[in-house]
Coordinates of C-alpha atoms in Angstrom, one line a residue:
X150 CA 105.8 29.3 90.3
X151 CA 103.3 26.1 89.9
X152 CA 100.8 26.6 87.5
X153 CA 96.8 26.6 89.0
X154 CA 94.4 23.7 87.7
X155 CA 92.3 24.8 85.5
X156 CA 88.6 25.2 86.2
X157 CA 85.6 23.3 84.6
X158 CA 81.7 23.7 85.3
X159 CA 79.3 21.2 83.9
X160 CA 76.1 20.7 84.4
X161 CA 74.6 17.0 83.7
X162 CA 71.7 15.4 82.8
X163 CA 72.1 11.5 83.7
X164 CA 69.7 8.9 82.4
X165 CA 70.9 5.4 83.0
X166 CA 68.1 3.1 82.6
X167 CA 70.4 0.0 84.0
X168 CA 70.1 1.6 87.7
X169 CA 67.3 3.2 87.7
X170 CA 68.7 6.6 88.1
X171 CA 67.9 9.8 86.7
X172 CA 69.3 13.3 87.8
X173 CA 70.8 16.5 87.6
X174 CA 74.5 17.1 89.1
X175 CA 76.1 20.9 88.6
X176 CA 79.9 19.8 89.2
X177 CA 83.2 22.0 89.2
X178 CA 86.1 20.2 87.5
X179 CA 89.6 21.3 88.4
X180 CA 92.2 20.0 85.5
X181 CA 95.8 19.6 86.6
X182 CA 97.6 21.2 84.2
X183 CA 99.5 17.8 83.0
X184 CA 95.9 16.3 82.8
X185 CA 94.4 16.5 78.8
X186 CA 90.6 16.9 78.0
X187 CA 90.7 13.7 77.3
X188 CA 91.1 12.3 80.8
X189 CA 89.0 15.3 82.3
X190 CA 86.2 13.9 80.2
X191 CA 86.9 10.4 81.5
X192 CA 86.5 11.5 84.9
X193 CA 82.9 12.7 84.2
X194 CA 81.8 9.8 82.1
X195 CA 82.8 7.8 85.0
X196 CA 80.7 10.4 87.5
X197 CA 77.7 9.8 85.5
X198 CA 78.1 5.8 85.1
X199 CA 78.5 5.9 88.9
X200 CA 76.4 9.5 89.9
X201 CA 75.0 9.7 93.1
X202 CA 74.6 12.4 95.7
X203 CA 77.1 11.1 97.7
X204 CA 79.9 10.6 94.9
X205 CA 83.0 12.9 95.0
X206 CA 85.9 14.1 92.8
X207 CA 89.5 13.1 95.1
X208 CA 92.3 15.5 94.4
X209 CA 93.1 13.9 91.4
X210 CA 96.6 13.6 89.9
X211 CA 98.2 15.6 93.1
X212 CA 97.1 12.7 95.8
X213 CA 98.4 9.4 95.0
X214 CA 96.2 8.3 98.4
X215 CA 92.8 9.1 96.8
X216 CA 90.8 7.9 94.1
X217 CA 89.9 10.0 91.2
X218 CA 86.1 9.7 92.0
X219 CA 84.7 7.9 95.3
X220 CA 81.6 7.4 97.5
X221 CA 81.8 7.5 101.6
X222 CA 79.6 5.9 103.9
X223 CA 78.5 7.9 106.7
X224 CA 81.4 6.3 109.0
X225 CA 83.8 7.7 105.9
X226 CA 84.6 4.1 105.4
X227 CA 85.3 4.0 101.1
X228 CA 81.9 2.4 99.6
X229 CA 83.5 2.6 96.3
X230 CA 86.7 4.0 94.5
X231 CA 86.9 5.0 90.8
X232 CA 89.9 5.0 88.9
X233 CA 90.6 6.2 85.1
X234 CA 93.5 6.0 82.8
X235 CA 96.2 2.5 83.5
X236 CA 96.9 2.9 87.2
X237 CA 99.7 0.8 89.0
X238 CA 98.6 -2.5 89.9
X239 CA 99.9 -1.8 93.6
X240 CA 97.6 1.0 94.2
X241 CA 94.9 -1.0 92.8
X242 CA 95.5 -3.7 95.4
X243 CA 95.7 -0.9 98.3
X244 CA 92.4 0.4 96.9
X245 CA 90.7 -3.0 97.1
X246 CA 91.7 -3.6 100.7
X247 CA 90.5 -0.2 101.7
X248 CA 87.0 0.4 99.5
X249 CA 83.7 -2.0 99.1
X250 CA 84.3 -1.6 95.4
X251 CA 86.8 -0.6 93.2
X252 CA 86.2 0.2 89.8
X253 CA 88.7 1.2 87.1
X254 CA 87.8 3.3 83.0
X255 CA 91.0 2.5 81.2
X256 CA 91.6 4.0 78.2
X257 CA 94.1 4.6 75.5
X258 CA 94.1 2.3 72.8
X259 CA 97.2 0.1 72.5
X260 CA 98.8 1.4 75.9
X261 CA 95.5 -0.3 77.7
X262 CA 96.1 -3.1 76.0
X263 CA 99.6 -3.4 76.7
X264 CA 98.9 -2.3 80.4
X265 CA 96.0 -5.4 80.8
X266 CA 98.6 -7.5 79.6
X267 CA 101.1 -6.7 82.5
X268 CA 98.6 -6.5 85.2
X269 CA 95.5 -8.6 84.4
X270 CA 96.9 -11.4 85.5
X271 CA 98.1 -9.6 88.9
X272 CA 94.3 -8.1 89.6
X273 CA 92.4 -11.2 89.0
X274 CA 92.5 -12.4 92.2
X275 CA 91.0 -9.0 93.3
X276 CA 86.8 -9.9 93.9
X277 CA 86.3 -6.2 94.3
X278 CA 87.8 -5.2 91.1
X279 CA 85.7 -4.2 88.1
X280 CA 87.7 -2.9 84.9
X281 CA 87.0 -1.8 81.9
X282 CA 88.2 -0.6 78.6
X283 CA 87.2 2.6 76.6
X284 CA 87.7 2.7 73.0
X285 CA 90.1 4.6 72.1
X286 CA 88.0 6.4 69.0
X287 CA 85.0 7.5 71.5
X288 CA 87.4 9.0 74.1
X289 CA 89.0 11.4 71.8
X290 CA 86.0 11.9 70.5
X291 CA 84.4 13.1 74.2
X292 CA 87.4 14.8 74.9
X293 CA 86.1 17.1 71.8
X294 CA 82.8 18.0 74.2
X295 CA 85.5 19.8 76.9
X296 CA 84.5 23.5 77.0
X297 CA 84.8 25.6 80.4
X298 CA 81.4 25.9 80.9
X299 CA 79.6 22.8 79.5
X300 CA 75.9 21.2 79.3
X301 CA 76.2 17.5 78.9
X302 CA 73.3 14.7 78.5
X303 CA 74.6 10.7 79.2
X304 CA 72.1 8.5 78.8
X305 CA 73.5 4.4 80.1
X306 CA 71.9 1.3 79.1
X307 CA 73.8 -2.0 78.7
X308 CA 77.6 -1.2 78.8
X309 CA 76.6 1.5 76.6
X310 CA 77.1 5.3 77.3
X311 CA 75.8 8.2 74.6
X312 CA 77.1 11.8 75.7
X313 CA 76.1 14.7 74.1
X314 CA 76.2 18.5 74.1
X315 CA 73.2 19.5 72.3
X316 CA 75.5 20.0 68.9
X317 CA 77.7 16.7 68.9
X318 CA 76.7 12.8 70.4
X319 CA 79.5 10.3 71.3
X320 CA 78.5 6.6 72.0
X321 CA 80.9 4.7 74.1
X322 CA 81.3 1.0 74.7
X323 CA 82.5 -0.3 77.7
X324 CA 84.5 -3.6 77.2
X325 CA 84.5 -5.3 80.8
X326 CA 88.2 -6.8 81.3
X327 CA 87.1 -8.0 84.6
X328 CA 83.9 -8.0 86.7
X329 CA 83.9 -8.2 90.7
X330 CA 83.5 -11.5 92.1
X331 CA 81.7 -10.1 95.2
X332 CA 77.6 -9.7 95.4
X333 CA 76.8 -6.6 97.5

């Protein structure tokens, strides 16, 4: 018998000062049950840097056709695909021929280094491509916010993201291994 995802509800408060945008998104989680807290968590950090109304979870770890977090247009042409964790360097390719913008969270500490060393060199020639790296610290440290039923605040300004849960306040840093060469 396969074992069920497991069921998340959070409710976000998302102030990021860089776009402008400020709102409230009640989203249901489901965690594979090889996925950790850890990567859960990077999924939403990666929902608020990018929240919109029109933003989506994919399948997740079950579809390797889908990205982890995208936007549609209203033709259901890809605006813009999300990726987290050190995804093959071929499906990033497929993703930038098939989405406006592709964006990647990598974390892990020395396995994203060790990962960027293999395929940096392989994605620069990708203008859609933006990637970058979460510190290893701060992502363990958000994974400790993963409760079943959480209440989280993100406030974004300048590559910088503060999460809390009322109790506990994690600031991340995002290190920009590569920006997109394209204007939209």
């Amino acid at each position: 018998m396969a074992l069920k995802s497991t069921i998340f509800k959070a409710a976000l408060q998302i102030a990021d000062m860089d776009r402008s945008y400020y709102g409230n998104h009640a989203v249901t989680v489901a965690r594979h049950p090889s996925e950790t807290d850890e990567r859960m968590m990077v999924r939403l950090l990666a929902f608020a840097l990018h929240a919109s109304d029109a933003l989506t979870f994919g399948a997740g770890l079950s579809a390797e056709d889908e990205a982890e977090l995208w936007r549609k247009d209203l033709t259901g042409g890809i605006d813009c695909w999300i990726d987290v964790g050190l995804p093959d360097e071929k499906r990033l390719r497929k993703a930038c021929g098939r989405a406006n913008e592709v964006f990647v969270y990598a974390y892990g500490g020395r396995a994203t280094d060790m990962w960027w060393r293999q395929v940096g060199e392989l994605l620069a020639k990708q203008d859609k491509l933006t990637v970058y790296a979460l510190p290893h610290e701060a992502t363990k440290a958000l994974a400790a916010l993963a409760t079943r039923n959480m209440e989280l605040q993100f406030s974004i300004q300048e590559q910088q993201a503060l999460v809390t849960d009322g109790q506990a306040s994690v600031q991340i840093d995002l290190l920009t291994l590569q920006a997109a060469k394209l204007k939209r």
